[in-house]
Amino acid sequence: MSARQKVCVLPGDGIGIEVTEAVLPLFDTLNLPIDLSFGDIGWSCWQKEGNCIPDNTWKLISASNATLLGAITSKPLREAEAELSPALRGTGRVYVSPVIQLRQKLGLYANVRPVTDVLGDDRYRFSVIRENTEGLYAGLDFASIPPGFEAVLAERERNGAAWTREGPDDATMSVRLQTRAGLTRLFRFAFEHAREQGFDRVTLADKPNVLRYSGAFARDILESVAADYPDIHSNIDNVDAVALWMVRRPERFGVIVAENMFGDILSDLGAGVMGGLGLAPSANIGAQGAYFEPVHGSAPAYAGQNRANPSAMFLTVALLLDHLGHGQAARAIRNAVSEVARSDQRTYDLGGSASTREVAAAILQHSLDWAERLDGATAHRAPPAVKQGAHA
Ligand code: NAI
Ligand code: MG
């Protein structure tokens, strides 16, 4: 018998709490060898403690094999200060989005967004993998032209580049940082993901005809990594064309990989292709850990109403289970989510009137049925129980 695994569960804020509660019975229902621990994260921690990820939560995360996150509320600077408990106001605390903190501290360089035809007839299935740590969001974003670049710009001007600027503060500059190590690990991850998930194609979405040197750099690295995966076809497509074809012919893609900003945009487009935020799961994976969360946020307008679609969170658990080596359970959940999404038991966002808990109960029952169908020997037979709102 292999050792039991540990998953840290962080419900967070708003509908994050409800969708997390909705999926928890899965772990018992599917009799998974996983122990859960629960931690606090998010806006209420910020308000109370001036720290949106308490130390104890970091300890739970580092003692776990993976983390499951509901959703978190983030607000702009001024609101962050105003909503702090009075004793903490004016003490110089700075709100840094927990999602960013997790990505940075755990070195989570790959953001994976599977896009599947949940509502239709399985016409398409692909994954968008976004680089999370460098690229255009590396933080090299300047309010004026940094001194070292003046000479480069003067040279450009001499060569006839059409741009004008009145003074040194009348221009900004953002740099797309790409490192050999960063791209190598990203591309390797993309090919490994393709193999694991049975995709025969990896497409780099870039803009090599405009970003000529950084594009050529990325291409060389892609080609050298691709040489280790002769079974998988790879190519480079212009990112704008990828956006068009994701909508028009999503079935032509396998894995789409992209630098941070291009990937950010394409991954939200992916959620749109699927049919909305209520359906889209995500994973953030790196060398020191992994966390899994639905793409949607805390949707404050729907919090506590038992109306949010729990499907994205069920698909998120499926990703987590894939990562921990429970592929069969993951498949059972995916099949169950599709069946329920295609039935008349839908939440409001898919045109129905079923509640979070009703849809969750249906998905749990179908997951159990599928698990038994896929592997009768290991499935647990207890009927699924939907935990009634301890938080709601
Ligand atoms: P949101 O994703 O929370 O909600 C946008 C709209 O999408 C909702 O009003 C609702 O109509 C719909 N929606 C989202 N999830 C749904 C679900 N499961 N079922 C049915 N409908 C759903 O994005 P919004 O309103 O921009 O942000 C709200 C808060 O969430 C903000 O504080 C924001 O910072 C935070 N946020 C957190 C994220 C995270 O935890 N990774 C991601 C995005 C936003
Ligand atoms: Mg985004």
Coordinates of C-alpha atoms and ligand atoms in Angstrom, one line a residue:
M1 CA 0.0 0.0 0.0
S2 CA 1.3 3.4 -0.9
A3 CA 1.4 6.2 1.8
R4 CA -1.5 8.5 2.1
Q5 CA -1.3 11.9 0.5
K6 CA -2.0 15.3 2.0
V7 CA -4.1 18.0 0.5
C8 CA -4.4 21.5 2.0
V9 CA -7.9 23.0 1.5
L10 CA -8.2 26.8 1.5
P11 CA -11.9 27.8 0.8
G12 CA -11.1 31.5 0.8
D13 CA -13.9 34.1 0.3
G14 CA -17.4 34.4 -1.2
I15 CA -18.5 31.6 -3.5
G16 CA -15.1 30.0 -3.0
I17 CA -16.4 28.7 0.4
E18 CA -19.6 27.2 -1.2
V19 CA -18.0 25.5 -4.1
T20 CA -15.3 24.1 -1.9
E21 CA -17.8 22.7 0.5
A22 CA -19.7 21.2 -2.5
V23 CA -16.8 19.1 -3.7
L24 CA -15.3 17.9 -0.3
P25 CA -17.5 14.7 -0.1
L26 CA -15.7 13.5 -3.3
F27 CA -12.7 12.4 -1.3
D28 CA -14.7 10.0 0.9
T29 CA -17.2 9.0 -1.8
L30 CA -14.4 7.9 -4.1
N31 CA -12.4 6.4 -1.2
L32 CA -9.3 8.3 -2.1
P33 CA -6.1 7.8 0.0
I34 CA -5.9 11.5 0.8
D35 CA -6.0 13.4 4.1
L36 CA -7.4 16.9 4.1
S37 CA -6.3 19.8 6.2
F38 CA -8.0 23.2 6.3
G39 CA -6.5 26.7 6.4
D40 CA -7.6 30.3 6.2
I41 CA -6.7 32.6 3.3
G42 CA -8.0 35.7 1.7
W43 CA -9.8 39.0 2.4
S44 CA -11.1 38.2 5.9
C45 CA -7.6 37.2 7.0
W46 CA -6.4 40.6 5.7
Q47 CA -9.1 42.5 7.5
K48 CA -8.4 40.7 10.8
E49 CA -4.7 40.2 10.7
G50 CA -3.3 42.5 8.0
N51 CA -2.0 39.3 6.4
C52 CA -4.0 37.4 3.7
I53 CA -2.0 34.2 4.1
P54 CA -1.4 33.6 7.8
D55 CA 1.8 31.8 8.9
N56 CA -0.1 28.7 9.9
T57 CA -1.5 28.4 6.3
W58 CA 1.9 28.5 4.8
K59 CA 2.9 25.7 7.2
L60 CA -0.1 23.6 6.1
I61 CA 0.7 24.3 2.4
S62 CA 4.3 23.2 2.8
A63 CA 3.3 20.0 4.7
S64 CA 1.0 19.0 1.9
N65 CA 1.4 17.4 -1.5
A66 CA -1.0 19.9 -3.1
T67 CA -3.3 22.7 -2.3
L68 CA -6.9 23.2 -3.3
L69 CA -8.1 26.8 -3.3
G70 CA -11.7 28.1 -3.6
A71 CA -11.5 31.8 -4.5
I72 CA -10.2 35.0 -3.0
T73 CA -11.4 38.5 -2.9
S74 CA -8.9 41.2 -3.8
K75 CA -9.6 45.0 -3.7
P76 CA -7.6 48.0 -4.7
L77 CA -5.1 49.8 -2.5
R78 CA -7.4 52.3 -0.9
E79 CA -10.1 49.8 0.0
A80 CA -7.5 47.4 1.3
E81 CA -6.4 50.1 3.8
A82 CA -9.9 51.2 4.7
E83 CA -11.2 47.7 5.5
L84 CA -8.3 46.7 7.8
S85 CA -9.2 46.4 11.5
P86 CA -8.8 49.8 13.1
A87 CA -5.7 48.9 15.1
L88 CA -3.8 47.8 11.9
R89 CA -4.6 50.9 9.8
G90 CA -1.7 53.2 9.1
T91 CA 0.8 50.6 10.1
G92 CA 2.2 50.3 6.6
R93 CA 0.8 46.9 5.8
V94 CA 0.7 46.2 2.1
Y95 CA -1.9 43.9 0.5
V96 CA -0.2 41.5 -2.0
S97 CA -2.7 39.2 -3.8
P98 CA -2.5 35.7 -2.3
V99 CA -2.5 34.2 -5.7
I100 CA 0.6 36.1 -6.6
Q101 CA 2.3 35.2 -3.3
L102 CA 1.6 31.5 -3.8
R103 CA 3.0 31.6 -7.4
Q104 CA 6.1 33.4 -6.3
K105 CA 6.9 31.6 -3.1
L106 CA 6.2 28.1 -4.5
G107 CA 7.9 28.9 -7.9
L108 CA 4.8 27.8 -9.8
Y109 CA 5.8 28.6 -13.3
A110 CA 3.2 26.7 -15.2
N111 CA -0.5 27.7 -15.2
V112 CA -2.6 25.0 -16.8
R113 CA -6.1 25.6 -18.1
P114 CA -7.7 22.6 -19.7
V115 CA -10.5 23.6 -22.2
T116 CA -13.0 20.8 -22.8
D117 CA -16.4 20.6 -24.5
V118 CA -18.3 20.1 -21.3
L119 CA -21.6 21.4 -22.7
G120 CA -21.4 19.9 -26.2
D121 CA -20.4 16.6 -27.7
D122 CA -16.7 16.4 -26.9
R123 CA -15.8 18.1 -30.2
Y124 CA -12.6 19.7 -28.8
R125 CA -10.2 19.2 -25.9
F126 CA -7.0 21.2 -25.4
S127 CA -4.9 22.8 -22.7
V128 CA -3.5 26.3 -22.5
I129 CA -0.3 26.5 -20.5
R130 CA 0.7 30.0 -19.5
E131 CA 4.2 30.8 -18.2
N132 CA 3.7 32.4 -14.7
T133 CA 7.0 34.0 -13.7
E134 CA 8.6 36.0 -16.5
G135 CA 7.6 37.2 -19.9
L136 CA 5.8 40.6 -20.2
Y137 CA 4.7 40.3 -16.5
A138 CA 8.2 39.9 -15.1
G139 CA 7.8 43.2 -13.3
L140 CA 10.1 45.1 -15.6
D141 CA 7.5 47.8 -16.1
F142 CA 8.9 51.3 -16.0
A143 CA 7.1 54.6 -15.4
S144 CA 9.7 56.3 -17.6
I145 CA 12.5 55.1 -19.9
P146 CA 15.3 53.6 -17.7
P147 CA 18.7 55.4 -18.2
G148 CA 20.4 52.5 -19.9
F149 CA 17.8 52.4 -22.7
E150 CA 18.2 56.0 -23.8
A151 CA 21.0 55.0 -26.2
V152 CA 19.0 52.1 -27.7
L153 CA 16.1 54.5 -28.3
A154 CA 18.3 57.1 -29.9
E155 CA 19.7 54.5 -32.3
R156 CA 16.1 53.5 -33.2
E157 CA 15.3 57.2 -33.9
R158 CA 18.4 57.6 -36.1
N159 CA 17.2 54.5 -38.1
G160 CA 13.9 56.3 -38.7
A161 CA 11.6 54.7 -36.2
A162 CA 8.5 56.8 -36.0
W163 CA 7.9 57.8 -32.4
T164 CA 8.0 61.1 -30.5
R165 CA 8.2 62.0 -26.9
E166 CA 8.4 65.5 -25.4
G167 CA 10.4 64.8 -22.3
P168 CA 12.0 61.9 -20.4
D169 CA 8.8 61.2 -18.4
D170 CA 6.5 61.2 -21.5
A171 CA 7.1 57.5 -22.3
T172 CA 6.9 54.2 -20.4
M173 CA 8.5 50.9 -21.1
S174 CA 7.7 47.3 -20.3
V175 CA 10.2 44.5 -21.0
R176 CA 9.4 40.9 -22.0
L177 CA 11.9 38.9 -20.0
Q178 CA 12.6 35.3 -21.3
T179 CA 15.3 33.1 -19.8
R180 CA 16.7 29.9 -21.3
A181 CA 16.0 28.1 -18.0
G182 CA 12.5 29.6 -17.8
L183 CA 11.5 28.6 -21.3
T184 CA 13.2 25.2 -21.2
R185 CA 11.3 24.1 -18.1
L186 CA 8.1 25.6 -19.5
F187 CA 8.4 23.7 -22.8
R188 CA 9.4 20.5 -21.1
F189 CA 6.3 20.8 -19.0
A190 CA 4.2 21.4 -22.1
F191 CA 5.5 18.2 -23.8
E192 CA 5.2 16.1 -20.6
H193 CA 1.6 17.4 -20.2
A194 CA 0.9 16.5 -23.8
R195 CA 2.2 12.9 -23.3
E196 CA 0.3 12.5 -20.0
Q197 CA -3.0 13.8 -21.4
G198 CA -2.7 12.1 -24.8
F199 CA -2.2 15.1 -27.0
D200 CA -0.2 14.7 -30.2
R201 CA 0.6 18.4 -30.7
V202 CA 2.3 21.4 -28.9
T203 CA 1.7 24.9 -30.3
L204 CA 3.8 27.8 -29.1
A205 CA 1.6 30.9 -29.4
D206 CA 4.0 33.8 -30.0
K207 CA 4.7 36.7 -32.4
P208 CA 8.0 35.9 -34.0
N209 CA 7.6 38.1 -37.0
V210 CA 7.4 41.2 -34.7
L211 CA 9.3 40.1 -31.6
R212 CA 12.1 38.9 -33.9
Y213 CA 14.9 38.2 -31.6
S214 CA 13.1 37.0 -28.5
G215 CA 10.9 35.0 -30.8
A216 CA 13.9 33.3 -32.4
F217 CA 15.3 32.6 -29.0
A218 CA 12.1 30.9 -27.9
R219 CA 12.0 29.0 -31.2
D220 CA 15.5 27.5 -30.7
I221 CA 14.7 26.4 -27.2
L222 CA 11.3 24.9 -28.4
E223 CA 13.1 22.9 -31.1
S224 CA 15.8 21.6 -28.8
V225 CA 13.2 20.4 -26.2
A226 CA 10.9 19.0 -29.0
A227 CA 13.8 16.8 -30.2
D228 CA 13.3 14.7 -27.0
Y229 CA 9.6 14.2 -27.9
P230 CA 9.6 12.7 -31.4
D231 CA 6.1 11.4 -30.9
I232 CA 4.6 14.9 -30.4
H233 CA 4.3 17.4 -33.3
S234 CA 5.2 21.0 -32.4
N235 CA 4.9 24.3 -34.2
I236 CA 4.8 28.1 -33.6
D237 CA 1.6 30.1 -34.5
N238 CA 1.0 33.8 -34.2
V239 CA -0.8 34.5 -31.0
D240 CA -3.5 36.5 -32.7
A241 CA -4.2 33.7 -35.1
V242 CA -4.4 31.2 -32.2
A243 CA -7.1 33.4 -30.6
L244 CA -9.1 33.3 -33.8
W245 CA -8.8 29.5 -34.3
M246 CA -9.5 28.8 -30.6
V247 CA -13.0 30.2 -31.3
R248 CA -13.4 28.9 -34.9
R249 CA -11.8 25.5 -34.8
P250 CA -10.9 24.6 -31.3
E251 CA -10.5 20.9 -32.3
R252 CA -7.3 21.7 -34.1
F253 CA -5.3 22.3 -30.9
G254 CA -3.6 20.0 -28.3
V255 CA -1.4 21.9 -26.0
I256 CA -1.0 25.7 -26.5
V257 CA 1.9 27.1 -24.6
A258 CA 2.6 30.9 -24.3
E259 CA 4.6 33.5 -22.3
N260 CA 2.9 35.2 -19.4
M261 CA 0.8 37.9 -21.0
F262 CA -0.1 36.1 -24.2
G263 CA -1.0 33.1 -22.0
D264 CA -3.1 35.2 -19.6
I265 CA -5.2 36.4 -22.5
L266 CA -5.5 33.0 -24.2
S267 CA -6.4 31.2 -21.0
D268 CA -9.4 33.5 -20.3
L269 CA -10.4 33.0 -23.9
G270 CA -10.3 29.3 -23.2
A271 CA -12.8 29.7 -20.3
G272 CA -15.0 31.6 -22.8
V273 CA -14.7 28.8 -25.4
M274 CA -15.9 26.3 -22.7
G275 CA -19.0 28.4 -22.0
G276 CA -18.1 30.5 -19.0
L277 CA -16.4 30.8 -15.6
G278 CA -18.7 28.3 -13.9
L279 CA -17.0 25.5 -15.9
A280 CA -13.3 26.5 -16.1
P281 CA -10.6 24.8 -13.8
S282 CA -6.9 25.6 -13.4
A283 CA -3.7 24.3 -12.0
N284 CA -0.5 26.2 -11.0
I285 CA 2.4 23.8 -11.0
G286 CA 6.1 24.2 -10.1
A287 CA 9.1 22.6 -8.7
Q288 CA 8.2 23.2 -5.0
G289 CA 4.5 22.5 -5.1
A290 CA 1.2 22.9 -6.9
Y291 CA -2.1 24.5 -6.2
F292 CA -5.4 24.1 -8.0
E293 CA -8.3 26.6 -8.2
P294 CA -11.3 27.3 -10.4
V295 CA -10.6 30.2 -12.8
H296 CA -13.5 32.3 -11.3
G297 CA -13.2 34.6 -8.4
S298 CA -15.3 35.0 -5.3
A299 CA -18.3 36.5 -7.1
P300 CA -19.5 38.6 -4.1
A301 CA -22.9 39.3 -5.6
Y302 CA -23.7 35.5 -5.4
A303 CA -21.9 34.7 -2.1
G304 CA -24.0 32.7 0.4
Q305 CA -26.9 32.2 -2.0
N306 CA -26.4 28.6 -3.0
R307 CA -26.5 29.5 -6.6
A308 CA -22.9 29.3 -7.9
N309 CA -22.0 26.6 -10.3
P310 CA -19.7 24.1 -8.6
S311 CA -18.7 22.4 -11.9
A312 CA -15.4 24.5 -12.2
M313 CA -14.4 23.3 -8.7
F314 CA -15.2 19.7 -9.5
L315 CA -13.1 19.9 -12.6
T316 CA -10.4 21.5 -10.5
V317 CA -10.4 18.6 -8.1
A318 CA -10.1 16.3 -11.2
L319 CA -6.9 18.2 -12.1
L320 CA -5.6 17.8 -8.6
L321 CA -6.3 14.1 -8.6
D322 CA -4.5 13.7 -12.0
H323 CA -1.5 15.5 -10.5
L324 CA -1.5 13.1 -7.4
G325 CA -1.7 10.1 -9.7
H326 CA -5.5 9.3 -9.4
G327 CA -6.2 9.5 -13.1
Q328 CA -9.2 7.1 -12.9
A329 CA -11.0 9.1 -10.2
A330 CA -10.3 12.3 -12.2
R331 CA -11.9 10.7 -15.3
A332 CA -14.9 9.7 -13.3
I333 CA -15.4 13.3 -12.1
R334 CA -15.0 14.7 -15.6
N335 CA -17.5 12.4 -17.1
A336 CA -19.9 13.2 -14.3
V337 CA -19.6 17.0 -14.7
S338 CA -20.3 16.7 -18.4
E339 CA -23.3 14.5 -17.9
V340 CA -24.8 16.8 -15.3
A341 CA -24.0 20.0 -17.4
R342 CA -25.8 18.4 -20.4
S343 CA -28.8 17.4 -18.3
D344 CA -31.6 19.8 -17.1
Q345 CA -29.9 20.1 -13.7
R346 CA -28.0 23.3 -14.4
T347 CA -27.2 26.4 -12.3
Y348 CA -28.4 29.9 -13.4
D349 CA -25.2 30.7 -15.4
L350 CA -26.1 27.8 -17.8
G351 CA -29.7 28.8 -18.1
G352 CA -31.1 26.6 -15.3
S353 CA -32.4 27.1 -11.8
A354 CA -30.7 24.3 -9.8
S355 CA -28.8 25.2 -6.7
T356 CA -25.1 24.7 -6.0
R357 CA -26.0 21.8 -3.6
E358 CA -28.4 20.1 -6.1
V359 CA -25.8 20.2 -8.9
A360 CA -23.1 19.0 -6.5
A361 CA -25.2 16.1 -5.3
A362 CA -25.9 15.0 -8.9
I363 CA -22.2 15.3 -9.8
L364 CA -21.2 13.3 -6.7
Q365 CA -23.7 10.5 -7.6
H366 CA -22.5 10.4 -11.2
S367 CA -18.9 10.4 -10.1
L368 CA -19.5 7.4 -7.9
D369 CA -21.3 5.6 -10.8
W370 CA -18.5 6.3 -13.2
A371 CA -15.8 5.3 -10.7
E372 CA -17.6 1.9 -10.3
R373 CA -18.0 1.5 -14.0
L374 CA -14.3 2.4 -14.6
D375 CA -13.0 0.2 -11.8
G376 CA -15.5 -1.7 -9.7
A377 CA -12.8 -3.2 -7.6
T378 CA -11.6 0.0 -5.9
A379 CA -14.7 2.1 -5.7
H380 CA -16.3 2.7 -2.4
R381 CA -20.0 2.0 -2.2
A382 CA -21.3 4.4 0.4
P383 CA -23.9 6.8 -1.0
P384 CA -22.5 10.3 -1.4
A385 CA -23.5 12.8 1.3
V386 CA -23.6 16.5 0.5
K387 CA -22.3 18.4 3.5
Q388 CA -24.9 21.1 4.4
G389 CA -23.6 24.6 4.8
A390 CA -21.3 24.8 7.8
H391 CA -20.2 28.1 6.4
A392 CA -23.1 29.2 4.2
Ligands
NAI1 P1 -15.7 36.6 -10.6 O1 -15.1 35.4 -11.3 O2 -15.7 36.5 -9.1 O3 -17.2 36.8 -11.0 C1 -17.6 37.4 -12.3 C2 -19.0 36.9 -12.6 O4 -18.9 35.6 -13.2 C3 -19.9 36.7 -11.4 O5 -20.6 37.9 -11.1 C4 -20.9 35.7 -12.0 O6 -21.8 36.3 -12.8 C5 -20.0 34.8 -12.8 N1 -19.4 33.6 -12.1 C6 -18.2 33.5 -11.6 N2 -18.1 32.3 -11.0 C7 -19.3 31.7 -11.2 C8 -19.8 30.4 -10.8 N3 -19.0 29.5 -10.1 N4 -21.0 30.1 -11.1 C9 -21.8 31.0 -11.7 N5 -21.4 32.2 -12.1 C10 -20.1 32.5 -11.8 O7 -14.9 37.9 -11.0 P2 -15.0 39.4 -10.5 O8 -16.4 39.7 -10.2 O9 -14.2 40.2 -11.4 O10 -14.2 39.4 -9.1 C11 -14.8 39.3 -7.8 C12 -13.7 39.1 -6.8 O11 -13.0 37.9 -7.1 C13 -12.7 40.2 -6.8 O12 -12.3 40.6 -5.5 C14 -11.5 39.7 -7.6 O13 -10.3 40.3 -7.2 C15 -11.6 38.2 -7.2 N6 -11.0 37.3 -8.1 C16 -10.2 36.2 -7.6 C17 -9.7 35.3 -8.4 C18 -8.9 34.2 -7.7 O14 -9.2 33.8 -6.6 N7 -8.0 33.5 -8.4 C19 -9.8 35.3 -9.9 C20 -10.7 36.4 -10.3 C21 -11.2 37.3 -9.5
MG2 MG -6.6 36.5 -16.3

